[in-house]
């Protein structure tokens, strides 16, 4: 974005783009405005001068403006947000005093929570992002949508947690209460995240592609075309997780046998990864000595690995072939053949590669 076309009344005072002087336009009225950046060009160290009228307008919102300075990516985007915040303030002053009270109350609540926890606020004060850093240094964000009935009405909360997050709220509550409830929930999940991060760092995770804090399942590569999917209980992460093997019968039958023979060896004082390797009597391939491509074999029909969220799950049972296919690709392929047979939700056909008989179960949608 070009400064001169975007903000025409602000004139550059030097060649380096560090000093601008002139006016900014708030609802068709011009206010004197000057901004100087340090030689580092860091917006957060900018110095702003403005006329008395503008100072009065932004008086209540100095902290929010400082916050925007830290977050905006460019000077133009900062000045546009500055204009928007000030315009909102002018509108509020000209119209309804209840809206003004709402804004002031919210600013007071942010103040009492602590500005350092505020990551983001939109110019019309309806969306806030608050952050919490846990002992391990993982940063957790709670996003709040705040209605004009706040604080009588609870904010809508959006979090990335493996647990359901319902806030307890009454008209006397404020941001501190919701933040505290968020921190309690984050702390409850620490052990869950620690155990999963051990798996994430030391194995190849085929699914999810990028595990989020709320993801309770992991699909761990065991060999080419074979994997183990585990689903971990966030409140009891040390117990044996739900396990599902994916791959050809030849490859996974011994793993199933080993698991049932060794199930008594599960030891809750050990990590998930250690326990799983002990039960299966395998060492999962690790990023230190293998590459992910060895395990992410492409679909034999569409030649890609990931299709939306689907990865090739159906594997030909002939060990010499062991070609993998996306379930949906294989169903489409088999259905198009003249000798396709279907019984209830199972389709019978032959492997497109080696002709060996294959069955595919259709997952009910
Ligand atoms: Zn495919
Ligand atoms: Zn085959």
Tab-separated table of C-alpha atoms and ligand atoms in Angstrom:
chain	number	residue	atom	x	y	z
A	1	UNK	CA	0.000	0.000	0.000
A	2	UNK	CA	1.275	3.404	-0.938
A	3	UNK	CA	1.155	5.988	1.822
A	4	UNK	CA	0.382	8.945	-0.444
A	5	UNK	CA	-2.597	7.370	-2.148
A	6	UNK	CA	-3.965	5.742	0.984
A	7	UNK	CA	-3.548	8.700	3.343
A	8	UNK	CA	-3.253	11.759	1.075
A	9	UNK	CA	-2.996	14.468	3.732
A	10	UNK	CA	0.016	12.939	5.463
A	11	UNK	CA	3.173	14.207	3.818
A	12	UNK	CA	6.549	12.456	4.051
A	13	UNK	CA	9.168	14.676	5.702
A	14	UNK	CA	12.218	12.596	4.836
A	15	UNK	CA	13.373	10.138	2.178
A	16	UNK	CA	13.493	7.129	4.507
A	17	UNK	CA	9.786	7.123	5.342
A	18	UNK	CA	10.453	7.706	9.042
A	19	UNK	CA	8.664	11.020	9.505
A	20	UNK	CA	5.206	12.066	8.304
A	21	UNK	CA	3.393	15.279	9.062
A	22	UNK	CA	0.017	16.694	8.039
A	23	UNK	CA	-3.561	15.802	8.750
A	24	UNK	CA	-5.736	12.778	9.115
A	25	UNK	CA	-9.322	12.711	8.080
A	26	UNK	CA	-11.877	11.625	10.676
A	27	UNK	CA	-15.430	11.791	9.347
A	28	UNK	CA	-14.476	14.523	6.835
A	29	UNK	CA	-12.821	16.656	9.469
A	30	UNK	CA	-9.053	17.172	9.355
A	31	UNK	CA	-6.960	16.817	12.513
A	32	UNK	CA	-3.273	17.710	12.816
A	33	UNK	CA	-1.230	14.521	13.004
A	34	UNK	CA	2.464	13.728	13.021
A	35	UNK	CA	4.233	10.394	13.383
A	36	UNK	CA	7.973	9.690	13.730
A	37	UNK	CA	9.534	6.261	13.553
A	38	UNK	CA	12.942	5.368	14.967
A	39	UNK	CA	15.640	4.369	12.442
A	40	UNK	CA	14.815	0.716	13.213
A	41	UNK	CA	11.388	1.486	11.623
A	42	UNK	CA	9.796	-0.378	14.533
A	43	UNK	CA	6.184	0.764	14.778
A	44	UNK	CA	6.024	0.055	18.515
A	45	UNK	CA	8.622	2.781	19.162
A	46	UNK	CA	6.818	5.406	17.080
A	47	UNK	CA	6.115	8.844	18.529
A	48	UNK	CA	2.756	10.401	17.679
A	49	UNK	CA	1.816	14.070	18.015
A	50	UNK	CA	-1.671	15.338	17.405
A	51	UNK	CA	-3.768	18.434	18.046
A	52	UNK	CA	-5.722	18.977	21.225
A	53	UNK	CA	-9.083	18.023	19.706
A	54	UNK	CA	-7.754	14.682	18.480
A	55	UNK	CA	-5.991	14.046	21.778
A	56	UNK	CA	-9.305	14.464	23.550
A	57	UNK	CA	-10.981	12.038	21.172
A	58	UNK	CA	-8.463	9.287	21.677
A	59	UNK	CA	-7.907	9.980	25.371
A	60	UNK	CA	-9.719	6.847	26.591
A	61	UNK	CA	-8.143	4.619	24.002
A	62	UNK	CA	-4.440	5.313	24.356
A	63	UNK	CA	-3.706	1.765	25.476
A	64	UNK	CA	-5.590	0.259	22.569
A	65	UNK	CA	-3.684	2.490	20.176
A	66	UNK	CA	-0.375	1.399	21.709
A	67	UNK	CA	-1.543	-2.175	21.315
A	68	UNK	CA	-2.280	-1.594	17.614
A	69	UNK	CA	1.174	-0.072	17.172
A	70	UNK	CA	2.694	-3.323	18.403
A	71	UNK	CA	0.540	-5.477	16.128
A	72	UNK	CA	0.120	-3.644	12.852
A	73	UNK	CA	2.293	-4.825	10.016
A	74	UNK	CA	2.751	-1.495	8.310
A	75	UNK	CA	2.453	2.205	8.973
A	76	UNK	CA	-0.421	2.499	6.501
A	77	UNK	CA	-2.406	-0.257	8.189
A	78	UNK	CA	-1.765	1.327	11.581
A	79	UNK	CA	-2.985	4.746	10.433
A	80	UNK	CA	-6.085	3.202	8.872
A	81	UNK	CA	-6.859	1.420	12.150
A	82	UNK	CA	-6.152	4.594	14.090
A	83	UNK	CA	-8.678	6.365	11.875
A	84	UNK	CA	-11.198	3.589	12.356
A	85	UNK	CA	-10.848	3.582	16.158
A	86	UNK	CA	-11.201	7.359	16.281
A	87	UNK	CA	-14.175	7.339	13.925
A	88	UNK	CA	-15.880	4.734	16.106
A	89	UNK	CA	-15.236	6.947	19.101
A	90	UNK	CA	-16.733	10.001	17.338
A	91	UNK	CA	-19.785	7.980	16.353
A	92	UNK	CA	-20.199	6.708	19.890
A	93	UNK	CA	-19.952	10.254	21.286
A	94	UNK	CA	-22.466	11.529	18.766
A	95	UNK	CA	-25.008	8.810	19.190
A	96	UNK	CA	-25.645	6.611	22.139
A	97	UNK	CA	-24.092	7.000	25.521
A	98	UNK	CA	-24.792	3.351	26.362
A	99	UNK	CA	-22.363	2.301	23.643
A	100	UNK	CA	-19.790	4.632	25.116
A	101	UNK	CA	-20.337	3.049	28.517
A	102	UNK	CA	-19.839	-0.375	26.964
A	103	UNK	CA	-16.520	0.622	25.403
A	104	UNK	CA	-15.324	2.271	28.590
A	105	UNK	CA	-16.334	-0.725	30.681
A	106	UNK	CA	-14.520	-3.101	28.372
A	107	UNK	CA	-11.378	-0.963	28.472
A	108	UNK	CA	-11.572	-0.958	32.294
A	109	UNK	CA	-11.901	-4.742	32.289
A	110	UNK	CA	-8.909	-5.157	29.991
A	111	UNK	CA	-6.974	-2.805	32.255
A	112	UNK	CA	-7.789	-4.871	35.325
A	113	UNK	CA	-6.915	-8.136	33.548
A	114	UNK	CA	-3.599	-6.694	32.344
A	115	UNK	CA	-2.821	-5.326	28.887
A	116	UNK	CA	0.021	-7.800	28.417
A	117	UNK	CA	-2.551	-10.606	28.063
A	118	UNK	CA	-4.345	-8.884	25.204
A	119	UNK	CA	-3.081	-10.143	21.858
A	120	UNK	CA	-5.644	-8.587	19.595
A	121	UNK	CA	-8.668	-6.326	19.668
A	122	UNK	CA	-10.681	-5.250	16.654
A	123	UNK	CA	-11.338	-1.543	16.047
A	124	UNK	CA	-14.991	-1.761	17.099
A	125	UNK	CA	-14.248	-3.638	20.336
A	126	UNK	CA	-16.243	-6.789	19.736
A	127	UNK	CA	-13.470	-9.353	19.351
A	128	UNK	CA	-10.633	-9.937	21.776
A	129	UNK	CA	-7.872	-12.516	21.785
A	130	UNK	CA	-6.216	-13.212	25.132
A	131	UNK	CA	-3.104	-15.312	25.526
A	132	UNK	CA	-1.761	-17.570	28.248
A	133	UNK	CA	1.698	-19.097	28.225
A	134	UNK	CA	2.000	-22.400	30.148
A	135	UNK	CA	5.109	-23.624	32.056
A	136	UNK	CA	6.445	-25.419	28.972
A	137	UNK	CA	6.196	-22.208	26.951
A	138	UNK	CA	3.193	-23.284	24.867
A	139	UNK	CA	1.100	-20.276	23.996
A	140	UNK	CA	-2.679	-20.698	24.309
A	141	UNK	CA	-5.205	-18.265	22.895
A	142	UNK	CA	-8.807	-17.692	23.888
A	143	UNK	CA	-10.885	-15.732	21.381
A	144	UNK	CA	-13.878	-13.838	22.686
A	145	UNK	CA	-16.803	-12.357	20.810
A	146	UNK	CA	-18.394	-9.742	22.981
A	147	UNK	CA	-21.948	-8.525	22.463
A	148	UNK	CA	-23.295	-5.093	23.369
A	149	UNK	CA	-25.064	-6.637	26.385
A	150	UNK	CA	-21.706	-7.414	28.014
A	151	UNK	CA	-21.212	-7.927	30.928
A	152	UNK	CA	-24.852	-8.948	31.496
A	153	UNK	CA	-24.410	-11.402	28.663
A	154	UNK	CA	-21.478	-13.851	28.611
A	155	UNK	CA	-18.963	-13.504	25.783
A	156	UNK	CA	-18.765	-16.295	23.210
A	157	UNK	CA	-15.511	-18.153	23.702
A	158	UNK	CA	-13.440	-20.020	21.139
A	159	UNK	CA	-10.558	-22.122	22.419
A	160	UNK	CA	-8.288	-24.890	21.213
A	161	UNK	CA	-8.669	-27.470	23.940
A	162	UNK	CA	-9.290	-31.226	23.821
A	163	UNK	CA	-11.985	-30.727	26.489
A	164	UNK	CA	-15.337	-29.037	26.238
A	165	UNK	CA	-15.046	-25.468	27.479
A	166	UNK	CA	-18.192	-23.971	28.995
A	167	UNK	CA	-17.813	-20.806	30.977
A	168	UNK	CA	-19.666	-20.037	34.171
A	169	UNK	CA	-20.920	-16.514	33.952
A	170	UNK	CA	-23.126	-14.002	35.733
A	171	UNK	CA	-23.599	-10.254	35.350
A	172	UNK	CA	-20.869	-9.533	37.911
A	173	UNK	CA	-18.231	-11.432	35.947
A	174	UNK	CA	-15.621	-9.786	33.771
A	175	UNK	CA	-12.680	-10.783	31.575
A	176	UNK	CA	-10.659	-11.901	34.592
A	177	UNK	CA	-13.207	-14.628	35.349
A	178	UNK	CA	-13.252	-16.051	31.870
A	179	UNK	CA	-9.450	-15.870	31.686
A	180	UNK	CA	-9.098	-17.716	34.977
A	181	UNK	CA	-11.441	-20.481	33.814
A	182	UNK	CA	-9.423	-20.770	30.629
A	183	UNK	CA	-6.150	-21.082	32.566
A	184	UNK	CA	-7.650	-23.821	34.776
A	185	UNK	CA	-8.713	-25.792	31.690
A	186	UNK	CA	-5.306	-25.342	30.038
A	187	UNK	CA	-3.573	-26.573	33.197
A	188	UNK	CA	-5.810	-29.677	33.274
A	189	UNK	CA	-4.460	-30.697	29.870
A	190	UNK	CA	-0.744	-30.332	30.583
A	191	UNK	CA	-0.049	-34.037	31.004
A	192	UNK	CA	-2.047	-34.833	27.866
A	193	UNK	CA	0.005	-32.375	25.775
A	194	UNK	CA	3.310	-33.489	27.291
A	195	UNK	CA	2.645	-37.136	26.443
A	196	UNK	CA	1.508	-36.332	22.923
A	197	UNK	CA	4.396	-34.000	22.267
A	198	UNK	CA	6.755	-36.909	23.040
A	199	UNK	CA	4.996	-38.854	20.263
A	200	UNK	CA	4.893	-35.863	17.894
A	201	UNK	CA	8.626	-35.243	18.250
A	202	UNK	CA	9.822	-38.846	17.992
A	203	UNK	CA	7.593	-40.494	15.391
A	204	UNK	CA	6.100	-39.639	11.997
A	205	UNK	CA	2.560	-38.398	12.460
A	206	UNK	CA	0.564	-39.027	9.285
A	207	UNK	CA	-2.626	-37.544	10.701
A	208	UNK	CA	-3.498	-34.842	11.637
A	209	UNK	CA	-1.166	-33.025	9.283
A	210	UNK	CA	-0.482	-30.335	11.887
A	211	UNK	CA	-1.787	-31.463	15.280
A	212	UNK	CA	-3.570	-28.673	17.146
A	213	UNK	CA	-3.977	-28.422	20.923
A	214	UNK	CA	-7.474	-29.847	20.587
A	215	UNK	CA	-6.538	-32.939	18.533
A	216	UNK	CA	-6.881	-36.118	20.603
A	217	UNK	CA	-5.878	-38.587	17.895
A	218	UNK	CA	-2.592	-39.314	16.155
A	219	UNK	CA	-1.871	-41.661	13.307
A	220	UNK	CA	1.645	-42.944	13.769
A	221	UNK	CA	3.592	-44.460	10.860
A	222	UNK	CA	4.815	-48.011	11.536
A	223	UNK	CA	5.983	-49.032	8.079
A	224	UNK	CA	5.183	-48.324	4.451
A	225	UNK	CA	1.371	-48.430	4.227
A	226	UNK	CA	0.928	-49.432	7.882
A	227	UNK	CA	0.046	-47.178	10.738
A	228	UNK	CA	-1.458	-47.088	14.190
A	229	UNK	CA	-4.119	-44.568	15.086
A	230	UNK	CA	-4.442	-43.748	18.769
A	231	UNK	CA	-7.115	-41.658	20.473
A	232	UNK	CA	-6.019	-40.338	23.854
A	233	UNK	CA	-8.364	-39.409	26.678
A	234	UNK	CA	-7.367	-35.849	27.686
A	235	UNK	CA	-8.405	-36.417	31.297
A	236	UNK	CA	-6.715	-39.828	31.588
A	237	UNK	CA	-3.862	-39.557	29.110
A	238	UNK	CA	-1.731	-42.228	30.796
A	239	UNK	CA	-4.136	-45.122	30.288
A	240	UNK	CA	-4.016	-47.342	27.193
A	241	UNK	CA	-5.449	-45.213	24.374
A	242	UNK	CA	-8.009	-46.447	21.872
A	243	UNK	CA	-5.948	-48.129	19.127
A	244	UNK	CA	-6.802	-48.782	15.513
A	245	UNK	CA	-4.420	-50.427	13.051
A	246	UNK	CA	-4.440	-49.447	9.384
A	247	UNK	CA	-2.706	-51.341	6.626
A	248	UNK	CA	-2.595	-54.737	4.941
A	249	UNK	CA	-3.680	-57.795	6.904
A	250	UNK	CA	-0.214	-59.360	6.672
A	251	UNK	CA	1.432	-56.356	8.219
A	252	UNK	CA	-1.003	-55.632	10.984
A	253	UNK	CA	-1.983	-59.144	12.118
A	254	UNK	CA	1.318	-59.673	14.032
A	255	UNK	CA	0.973	-56.220	15.610
A	256	UNK	CA	-2.523	-57.055	16.850
A	257	UNK	CA	-1.263	-60.358	18.243
A	258	UNK	CA	1.649	-58.711	19.986
A	259	UNK	CA	-0.605	-56.085	21.496
A	260	UNK	CA	-3.041	-58.569	23.008
A	261	UNK	CA	-0.214	-60.790	24.287
A	262	UNK	CA	1.566	-57.881	25.996
A	263	UNK	CA	-1.345	-55.784	27.158
A	264	UNK	CA	-0.540	-56.561	30.824
A	265	UNK	CA	2.799	-54.751	30.376
A	266	UNK	CA	1.124	-51.333	30.075
A	267	UNK	CA	2.604	-49.196	32.830
A	268	UNK	CA	0.975	-45.853	33.598
A	269	UNK	CA	4.182	-44.494	35.093
A	270	UNK	CA	5.777	-44.675	31.624
A	271	UNK	CA	5.102	-42.462	28.631
A	272	UNK	CA	2.614	-43.396	25.908
A	273	UNK	CA	5.327	-43.829	23.310
A	274	UNK	CA	7.405	-46.152	25.472
A	275	UNK	CA	4.355	-48.246	26.398
A	276	UNK	CA	3.120	-48.553	22.811
A	277	UNK	CA	6.529	-49.693	21.540
A	278	UNK	CA	6.757	-52.214	24.349
A	279	UNK	CA	3.312	-53.682	23.658
A	280	UNK	CA	3.770	-53.847	19.887
A	281	UNK	CA	7.390	-54.917	20.134
A	282	UNK	CA	8.347	-52.409	17.440
A	283	UNK	CA	10.330	-49.224	17.308
A	284	UNK	CA	8.359	-46.557	15.457
A	285	UNK	CA	10.332	-44.975	12.615
A	286	UNK	CA	11.674	-41.668	13.858
A	287	UNK	CA	12.409	-38.400	12.079
A	288	UNK	CA	16.070	-38.748	13.034
A	289	UNK	CA	16.717	-41.740	10.757
A	290	UNK	CA	13.865	-41.886	8.224
A	291	UNK	CA	12.060	-39.491	5.917
A	292	UNK	CA	8.308	-39.027	5.948
A	293	UNK	CA	7.981	-39.872	2.229
A	294	UNK	CA	8.810	-43.488	3.060
A	295	UNK	CA	5.478	-43.754	4.861
A	296	UNK	CA	3.221	-41.377	3.036
A	297	UNK	CA	2.712	-43.660	0.022
A	298	UNK	CA	0.519	-42.185	-2.669
A	299	UNK	CA	-2.869	-43.541	-3.729
A	300	UNK	CA	-2.598	-45.995	-6.659
A	301	UNK	CA	-5.597	-44.389	-8.387
A	302	UNK	CA	-5.228	-40.615	-8.077
A	303	UNK	CA	-1.439	-40.641	-7.402
A	304	UNK	CA	-1.711	-38.163	-4.556
A	305	UNK	CA	-1.223	-38.685	-0.844
A	306	UNK	CA	-3.615	-36.276	0.792
A	307	UNK	CA	-7.081	-35.746	-0.659
A	308	UNK	CA	-8.872	-33.160	1.471
A	309	UNK	CA	-8.380	-34.800	4.844
A	310	UNK	CA	-8.294	-38.363	3.515
A	311	UNK	CA	-5.063	-40.339	3.210
A	312	UNK	CA	-4.707	-43.753	1.474
A	313	UNK	CA	-6.287	-46.195	3.939
A	314	UNK	CA	-7.210	-49.235	1.858
A	315	UNK	CA	-4.250	-51.507	1.253
A	316	UNK	CA	-4.219	-54.506	-1.117
A	317	UNK	CA	-3.884	-57.672	0.958
A	318	UNK	CA	-1.449	-59.290	-1.430
A	319	UNK	CA	1.892	-58.697	0.274
A	320	UNK	CA	3.725	-58.510	-3.069
A	321	UNK	CA	1.382	-55.742	-4.218
A	322	UNK	CA	0.392	-53.913	-0.979
A	323	UNK	CA	-0.723	-50.912	-3.002
A	324	UNK	CA	-2.593	-48.272	-0.986
A	325	UNK	CA	-5.694	-46.395	-2.144
A	326	UNK	CA	-7.971	-43.682	-0.833
A	327	UNK	CA	-11.210	-45.346	0.239
A	328	UNK	CA	-13.257	-42.985	-1.918
A	329	UNK	CA	-11.005	-43.477	-4.974
A	330	UNK	CA	-11.254	-47.248	-4.639
A	331	UNK	CA	-15.043	-47.222	-4.211
A	332	UNK	CA	-15.423	-45.061	-7.303
A	333	UNK	CA	-13.067	-47.325	-9.279
A	334	UNK	CA	-14.755	-50.601	-8.249
A	335	UNK	CA	-18.253	-49.259	-8.843
A	336	UNK	CA	-17.358	-48.322	-12.406
A	337	UNK	CA	-16.419	-51.921	-13.230
A	338	UNK	CA	-19.057	-54.121	-14.928
A	339	UNK	CA	-18.457	-57.030	-12.513
A	340	UNK	CA	-18.820	-54.879	-9.373
A	341	UNK	CA	-20.839	-56.513	-6.602
A	342	UNK	CA	-22.265	-54.732	-3.625
A	343	UNK	CA	-23.835	-56.209	-0.508
A	344	UNK	CA	-25.175	-53.830	2.120
A	345	UNK	CA	-22.319	-51.434	2.724
A	346	UNK	CA	-19.530	-53.595	1.328
A	347	UNK	CA	-18.222	-53.485	-2.221
A	348	UNK	CA	-16.449	-56.498	-3.730
A	349	UNK	CA	-13.988	-56.199	-6.584
A	350	UNK	CA	-10.379	-56.680	-7.579
A	351	UNK	CA	-7.254	-54.691	-6.864
A	352	UNK	CA	-6.666	-52.303	-9.804
A	353	UNK	CA	-2.968	-53.332	-9.697
A	354	UNK	CA	-2.747	-57.081	-9.130
A	355	UNK	CA	-6.350	-58.250	-9.601
A	356	UNK	CA	-6.472	-59.892	-6.191
A	357	UNK	CA	-9.938	-59.817	-4.589
A	358	UNK	CA	-10.592	-56.736	-2.413
A	359	UNK	CA	-13.496	-55.626	-0.275
A	360	UNK	CA	-14.179	-52.065	0.751
A	361	UNK	CA	-16.532	-51.005	3.503
A	362	UNK	CA	-18.349	-47.783	2.806
A	363	UNK	CA	-18.337	-45.510	5.798
A	364	UNK	CA	-21.847	-44.228	6.450
A	365	UNK	CA	-21.873	-40.452	5.991
B	1	LIG	ZN1	-6.802	-41.436	-4.423
B	2	LIG	ZN1	-2.958	-55.525	-5.306
